[in-house]
Amino acid sequence: MEKAIGLANASFPQSCLIADIGTGCGAIAIALALHLPQARIYATDISASALEIARGNCRQHGVSERVTLLHGDLLGPLPEPVHLIVANLPYISESELPTLPPEISMFEPQIALAGGIDGLRQIERLLSQAGSKLQSGGAVLLEVGYDQGQTVKDLAKNCLPTAKVSVETDLAGLDRVVSISST
């Protein structure tokens, strides 16, 4: 999220339109709204019940007027192209699901975790849609699994061939965010 805040402030200091894809409870959309007063945020989710939780959280944090909740699949509900797309989509592979610790598997809905055979099904779908939903000069920030950076980077270059793509690591040196900047 720090990367998104820094990018929004540096590239879009006056006005920024952001899409938080797969918002769940709305934590990322709310944090962005609280840290970026110049931003309007669309927060999408396929789960109507998750959006109800997000709606309550937006009210509680006083950001309901700047966070628009949209029900639907990935970028489909967006009414217009945005400057910044952020997403923490399911990226756990089918083989990894049974090995998740109970504090994750017992409390997170399966739809929020399961990313298909290789863990990249939703990420690949989002990347294939991003070109038409991203304003020129915009960016996509994707949270990825610890070993998925290069594969997602390759997918991004395939879907957005002129984009600049990089992999950011976390404090442990593991892949964490793929950053895609359009030209």
PDB file of C-alpha atoms in Angstrom:
ATOM      1  CA  MET A   1       0.000   0.000   0.000  1.00  0.00           C
ATOM      2  CA  GLU A   2       2.925   2.353   0.645  1.00  0.00           C
ATOM      3  CA  LYS A   3       3.903   1.974  -3.010  1.00  0.00           C
ATOM      4  CA  ALA A   4       0.378   2.958  -4.124  1.00  0.00           C
ATOM      5  CA  ILE A   5       0.347   6.023  -1.870  1.00  0.00           C
ATOM      6  CA  GLY A   6       3.779   7.144  -3.076  1.00  0.00           C
ATOM      7  CA  LEU A   7       2.865   6.592  -6.720  1.00  0.00           C
ATOM      8  CA  ALA A   8      -0.439   8.454  -6.412  1.00  0.00           C
ATOM      9  CA  ASN A   9       1.197  11.423  -4.662  1.00  0.00           C
ATOM     10  CA  ALA A  10       4.085  11.611  -7.146  1.00  0.00           C
ATOM     11  CA  SER A  11       2.173  11.035 -10.386  1.00  0.00           C
ATOM     12  CA  PHE A  12      -1.336  12.294  -9.614  1.00  0.00           C
ATOM     13  CA  PRO A  13      -1.022  14.922  -6.850  1.00  0.00           C
ATOM     14  CA  GLN A  14      -4.107  16.945  -7.826  1.00  0.00           C
ATOM     15  CA  SER A  15      -6.627  14.257  -8.664  1.00  0.00           C
ATOM     16  CA  CYS A  16      -6.348  10.488  -8.691  1.00  0.00           C
ATOM     17  CA  LEU A  17      -8.835   7.820  -9.662  1.00  0.00           C
ATOM     18  CA  ILE A  18      -8.022   4.419  -8.131  1.00  0.00           C
ATOM     19  CA  ALA A  19      -9.575   0.967  -8.449  1.00  0.00           C
ATOM     20  CA  ASP A  20      -9.158  -1.543  -5.606  1.00  0.00           C
ATOM     21  CA  ILE A  21     -10.011  -4.881  -7.184  1.00  0.00           C
ATOM     22  CA  GLY A  22     -11.211  -7.695  -4.931  1.00  0.00           C
ATOM     23  CA  THR A  23     -11.675  -5.246  -2.067  1.00  0.00           C
ATOM     24  CA  GLY A  24     -13.101  -7.735   0.444  1.00  0.00           C
ATOM     25  CA  CYS A  25     -13.714  -5.812   3.677  1.00  0.00           C
ATOM     26  CA  GLY A  26     -12.461  -2.603   2.043  1.00  0.00           C
ATOM     27  CA  ALA A  27      -9.271  -2.214   4.108  1.00  0.00           C
ATOM     28  CA  ILE A  28      -7.047  -1.159   1.200  1.00  0.00           C
ATOM     29  CA  ALA A  29      -9.630   1.198  -0.335  1.00  0.00           C
ATOM     30  CA  ILE A  30     -10.230   2.815   3.068  1.00  0.00           C
ATOM     31  CA  ALA A  31      -6.523   3.203   3.819  1.00  0.00           C
ATOM     32  CA  LEU A  32      -5.934   4.768   0.408  1.00  0.00           C
ATOM     33  CA  ALA A  33      -8.853   7.166   0.922  1.00  0.00           C
ATOM     34  CA  LEU A  34      -7.515   8.172   4.337  1.00  0.00           C
ATOM     35  CA  HIS A  35      -3.975   8.786   3.028  1.00  0.00           C
ATOM     36  CA  LEU A  36      -4.863  10.317  -0.356  1.00  0.00           C
ATOM     37  CA  PRO A  37      -7.358  13.168   0.022  1.00  0.00           C
ATOM     38  CA  GLN A  38      -7.132  13.861  -3.734  1.00  0.00           C
ATOM     39  CA  ALA A  39      -8.293  10.339  -4.615  1.00  0.00           C
ATOM     40  CA  ARG A  40     -11.627   8.873  -5.572  1.00  0.00           C
ATOM     41  CA  ILE A  41     -11.705   5.120  -5.269  1.00  0.00           C
ATOM     42  CA  TYR A  42     -13.742   2.399  -6.919  1.00  0.00           C
ATOM     43  CA  ALA A  43     -13.702  -0.803  -4.857  1.00  0.00           C
ATOM     44  CA  THR A  44     -14.954  -3.924  -6.626  1.00  0.00           C
ATOM     45  CA  ASP A  45     -15.731  -7.388  -5.360  1.00  0.00           C
ATOM     46  CA  ILE A  46     -17.600 -10.405  -6.687  1.00  0.00           C
ATOM     47  CA  SER A  47     -19.010 -11.075  -3.210  1.00  0.00           C
ATOM     48  CA  ALA A  48     -22.086  -9.048  -2.254  1.00  0.00           C
ATOM     49  CA  SER A  49     -21.615  -9.978   1.410  1.00  0.00           C
ATOM     50  CA  ALA A  50     -18.013  -8.713   1.356  1.00  0.00           C
ATOM     51  CA  LEU A  51     -19.249  -5.424  -0.086  1.00  0.00           C
ATOM     52  CA  GLU A  52     -21.773  -5.079   2.746  1.00  0.00           C
ATOM     53  CA  ILE A  53     -18.924  -5.412   5.243  1.00  0.00           C
ATOM     54  CA  ALA A  54     -16.877  -2.911   3.224  1.00  0.00           C
ATOM     55  CA  ARG A  55     -19.830  -0.493   3.200  1.00  0.00           C
ATOM     56  CA  GLY A  56     -20.006  -0.546   7.000  1.00  0.00           C
ATOM     57  CA  ASN A  57     -16.245  -0.109   7.270  1.00  0.00           C
ATOM     58  CA  CYS A  58     -16.311   2.846   4.866  1.00  0.00           C
ATOM     59  CA  ARG A  59     -19.018   4.513   6.975  1.00  0.00           C
ATOM     60  CA  GLN A  60     -17.094   3.841  10.172  1.00  0.00           C
ATOM     61  CA  HIS A  61     -13.961   5.506   8.752  1.00  0.00           C
ATOM     62  CA  GLY A  62     -15.802   8.427   7.134  1.00  0.00           C
ATOM     63  CA  VAL A  63     -14.774   7.708   3.540  1.00  0.00           C
ATOM     64  CA  SER A  64     -18.115   6.637   2.029  1.00  0.00           C
ATOM     65  CA  GLU A  65     -18.292   9.730  -0.159  1.00  0.00           C
ATOM     66  CA  ARG A  66     -14.952   8.959  -1.859  1.00  0.00           C
ATOM     67  CA  VAL A  67     -15.120   5.152  -2.022  1.00  0.00           C
ATOM     68  CA  THR A  68     -17.656   3.778  -4.493  1.00  0.00           C
ATOM     69  CA  LEU A  69     -18.391   0.087  -3.957  1.00  0.00           C
ATOM     70  CA  LEU A  70     -19.156  -1.892  -7.117  1.00  0.00           C
ATOM     71  CA  HIS A  71     -20.426  -5.452  -7.291  1.00  0.00           C
ATOM     72  CA  GLY A  72     -18.939  -7.573 -10.051  1.00  0.00           C
ATOM     73  CA  ASP A  73     -16.006  -9.496 -11.433  1.00  0.00           C
ATOM     74  CA  LEU A  74     -12.556  -7.863 -11.499  1.00  0.00           C
ATOM     75  CA  LEU A  75     -12.454  -4.719 -13.708  1.00  0.00           C
ATOM     76  CA  GLY A  76     -15.862  -5.341 -15.296  1.00  0.00           C
ATOM     77  CA  PRO A  77     -17.844  -2.983 -13.018  1.00  0.00           C
ATOM     78  CA  LEU A  78     -15.535   0.015 -13.516  1.00  0.00           C
ATOM     79  CA  PRO A  79     -17.463   2.818 -15.254  1.00  0.00           C
ATOM     80  CA  GLU A  80     -14.320   4.543 -16.543  1.00  0.00           C
ATOM     81  CA  PRO A  81     -10.539   4.085 -16.897  1.00  0.00           C
ATOM     82  CA  VAL A  82      -8.512   4.834 -13.767  1.00  0.00           C
ATOM     83  CA  HIS A  83      -5.016   6.110 -12.953  1.00  0.00           C
ATOM     84  CA  LEU A  84      -4.133   3.281 -10.596  1.00  0.00           C
ATOM     85  CA  ILE A  85      -5.322  -0.307 -10.212  1.00  0.00           C
ATOM     86  CA  VAL A  86      -4.411  -2.101  -6.990  1.00  0.00           C
ATOM     87  CA  ALA A  87      -5.273  -5.727  -6.359  1.00  0.00           C
ATOM     88  CA  ASN A  88      -4.641  -8.419  -3.792  1.00  0.00           C
ATOM     89  CA  LEU A  89      -6.329 -11.241  -5.681  1.00  0.00           C
ATOM     90  CA  PRO A  90      -6.327 -14.941  -4.775  1.00  0.00           C
ATOM     91  CA  TYR A  91      -2.871 -16.306  -5.646  1.00  0.00           C
ATOM     92  CA  ILE A  92      -2.678 -19.608  -3.756  1.00  0.00           C
ATOM     93  CA  SER A  93      -2.282 -22.628  -6.055  1.00  0.00           C
ATOM     94  CA  GLU A  94      -4.518 -25.688  -5.713  1.00  0.00           C
ATOM     95  CA  SER A  95      -1.601 -27.733  -4.362  1.00  0.00           C
ATOM     96  CA  GLU A  96      -0.841 -25.137  -1.660  1.00  0.00           C
ATOM     97  CA  LEU A  97      -4.412 -24.747  -0.349  1.00  0.00           C
ATOM     98  CA  PRO A  98      -4.340 -27.849   1.910  1.00  0.00           C
ATOM     99  CA  THR A  99      -1.049 -26.702   3.462  1.00  0.00           C
ATOM    100  CA  LEU A 100      -2.272 -23.287   4.639  1.00  0.00           C
ATOM    101  CA  PRO A 101      -2.114 -22.661   8.384  1.00  0.00           C
ATOM    102  CA  PRO A 102      -5.469 -22.941  10.194  1.00  0.00           C
ATOM    103  CA  GLU A 103      -5.498 -19.233  11.069  1.00  0.00           C
ATOM    104  CA  ILE A 104      -5.821 -18.569   7.339  1.00  0.00           C
ATOM    105  CA  SER A 105      -7.804 -21.540   6.026  1.00  0.00           C
ATOM    106  CA  MET A 106     -10.407 -21.437   8.815  1.00  0.00           C
ATOM    107  CA  PHE A 107     -11.181 -17.716   8.605  1.00  0.00           C
ATOM    108  CA  GLU A 108     -10.703 -16.681   4.979  1.00  0.00           C
ATOM    109  CA  PRO A 109     -13.327 -17.672   2.411  1.00  0.00           C
ATOM    110  CA  GLN A 110     -12.038 -20.112  -0.219  1.00  0.00           C
ATOM    111  CA  ILE A 111     -12.896 -17.634  -2.991  1.00  0.00           C
ATOM    112  CA  ALA A 112     -10.446 -15.142  -1.446  1.00  0.00           C
ATOM    113  CA  LEU A 113      -7.589 -17.647  -1.480  1.00  0.00           C
ATOM    114  CA  ALA A 114      -7.894 -20.051  -4.418  1.00  0.00           C
ATOM    115  CA  GLY A 115      -6.063 -18.834  -7.511  1.00  0.00           C
ATOM    116  CA  GLY A 116      -6.488 -21.925  -9.675  1.00  0.00           C
ATOM    117  CA  ILE A 117      -4.021 -24.643 -10.612  1.00  0.00           C
ATOM    118  CA  ASP A 118      -0.963 -22.346 -10.607  1.00  0.00           C
ATOM    119  CA  GLY A 119      -2.424 -19.587  -8.428  1.00  0.00           C
ATOM    120  CA  LEU A 120      -2.498 -17.079 -11.274  1.00  0.00           C
ATOM    121  CA  ARG A 121      -5.971 -17.492 -12.787  1.00  0.00           C
ATOM    122  CA  GLN A 122      -7.439 -14.221 -11.448  1.00  0.00           C
ATOM    123  CA  ILE A 123      -4.222 -12.239 -11.920  1.00  0.00           C
ATOM    124  CA  GLU A 124      -4.018 -13.306 -15.561  1.00  0.00           C
ATOM    125  CA  ARG A 125      -7.675 -12.380 -16.100  1.00  0.00           C
ATOM    126  CA  LEU A 126      -7.147  -8.940 -14.539  1.00  0.00           C
ATOM    127  CA  LEU A 127      -4.070  -8.277 -16.670  1.00  0.00           C
ATOM    128  CA  SER A 128      -5.967  -9.197 -19.833  1.00  0.00           C
ATOM    129  CA  GLN A 129      -8.598  -6.541 -18.941  1.00  0.00           C
ATOM    130  CA  ALA A 130      -6.230  -3.822 -17.694  1.00  0.00           C
ATOM    131  CA  GLY A 131      -5.403  -2.186 -21.029  1.00  0.00           C
ATOM    132  CA  SER A 132      -8.917  -0.848 -21.520  1.00  0.00           C
ATOM    133  CA  LYS A 133      -9.406   0.196 -17.878  1.00  0.00           C
ATOM    134  CA  LEU A 134      -6.132   2.056 -17.284  1.00  0.00           C
ATOM    135  CA  GLN A 135      -5.548   5.682 -18.227  1.00  0.00           C
ATOM    136  CA  SER A 136      -2.411   6.552 -20.178  1.00  0.00           C
ATOM    137  CA  GLY A 137       0.460   6.949 -17.731  1.00  0.00           C
ATOM    138  CA  GLY A 138      -1.357   4.854 -15.140  1.00  0.00           C
ATOM    139  CA  ALA A 139      -0.140   1.858 -13.178  1.00  0.00           C
ATOM    140  CA  VAL A 140      -1.177  -1.532 -11.847  1.00  0.00           C
ATOM    141  CA  LEU A 141       0.094  -2.858  -8.519  1.00  0.00           C
ATOM    142  CA  LEU A 142      -0.508  -6.561  -7.847  1.00  0.00           C
ATOM    143  CA  GLU A 143       0.272  -8.484  -4.677  1.00  0.00           C
ATOM    144  CA  VAL A 144       1.697 -11.872  -5.647  1.00  0.00           C
ATOM    145  CA  GLY A 145       2.946 -15.053  -4.025  1.00  0.00           C
ATOM    146  CA  TYR A 146       6.546 -15.284  -2.831  1.00  0.00           C
ATOM    147  CA  ASP A 147       7.658 -17.164  -5.971  1.00  0.00           C
ATOM    148  CA  GLN A 148       5.327 -15.704  -8.619  1.00  0.00           C
ATOM    149  CA  GLY A 149       7.044 -12.423  -9.468  1.00  0.00           C
ATOM    150  CA  GLN A 150       8.802 -13.434 -12.683  1.00  0.00           C
ATOM    151  CA  THR A 151       5.795 -15.357 -14.009  1.00  0.00           C
ATOM    152  CA  VAL A 152       3.449 -12.416 -13.331  1.00  0.00           C
ATOM    153  CA  LYS A 153       6.018 -10.044 -14.856  1.00  0.00           C
ATOM    154  CA  ASP A 154       5.987 -12.193 -18.024  1.00  0.00           C
ATOM    155  CA  LEU A 155       2.163 -12.246 -18.056  1.00  0.00           C
ATOM    156  CA  ALA A 156       2.091  -8.465 -17.693  1.00  0.00           C
ATOM    157  CA  LYS A 157       4.529  -7.966 -20.573  1.00  0.00           C
ATOM    158  CA  ASN A 158       2.386 -10.265 -22.707  1.00  0.00           C
ATOM    159  CA  CYS A 159      -0.841  -8.385 -21.912  1.00  0.00           C
ATOM    160  CA  LEU A 160       0.658  -4.867 -21.812  1.00  0.00           C
ATOM    161  CA  PRO A 161       3.716  -5.078 -24.115  1.00  0.00           C
ATOM    162  CA  THR A 162       4.750  -1.416 -23.857  1.00  0.00           C
ATOM    163  CA  ALA A 163       4.498  -1.255 -20.055  1.00  0.00           C
ATOM    164  CA  LYS A 164       7.441  -1.020 -17.685  1.00  0.00           C
ATOM    165  CA  VAL A 165       7.205  -3.986 -15.292  1.00  0.00           C
ATOM    166  CA  SER A 166       9.145  -4.620 -12.097  1.00  0.00           C
ATOM    167  CA  VAL A 167       8.972  -7.000  -9.150  1.00  0.00           C
ATOM    168  CA  GLU A 168       9.202  -5.552  -5.632  1.00  0.00           C
ATOM    169  CA  THR A 169      10.340  -7.749  -2.765  1.00  0.00           C
ATOM    170  CA  ASP A 170       9.382  -7.679   0.902  1.00  0.00           C
ATOM    171  CA  LEU A 171      11.776  -7.339   3.850  1.00  0.00           C
ATOM    172  CA  ALA A 172      12.597 -11.058   3.611  1.00  0.00           C
ATOM    173  CA  GLY A 173      13.612 -10.650  -0.048  1.00  0.00           C
ATOM    174  CA  LEU A 174      10.578 -12.564  -1.345  1.00  0.00           C
ATOM    175  CA  ASP A 175       8.441 -11.468  -4.301  1.00  0.00           C
ATOM    176  CA  ARG A 176       5.527  -9.373  -3.024  1.00  0.00           C
ATOM    177  CA  VAL A 177       4.325  -6.772  -5.576  1.00  0.00           C
ATOM    178  CA  VAL A 178       4.446  -6.575  -9.343  1.00  0.00           C
ATOM    179  CA  SER A 179       4.404  -2.974 -10.505  1.00  0.00           C
ATOM    180  CA  ILE A 180       3.224  -2.254 -14.057  1.00  0.00           C
ATOM    181  CA  SER A 181       3.474   1.301 -15.445  1.00  0.00           C
ATOM    182  CA  SER A 182       1.740   2.087 -18.720  1.00  0.00           C
ATOM    183  CA  THR A 183       3.162   4.517 -21.225  1.00  0.00           C
TER     184      THR A 183
END
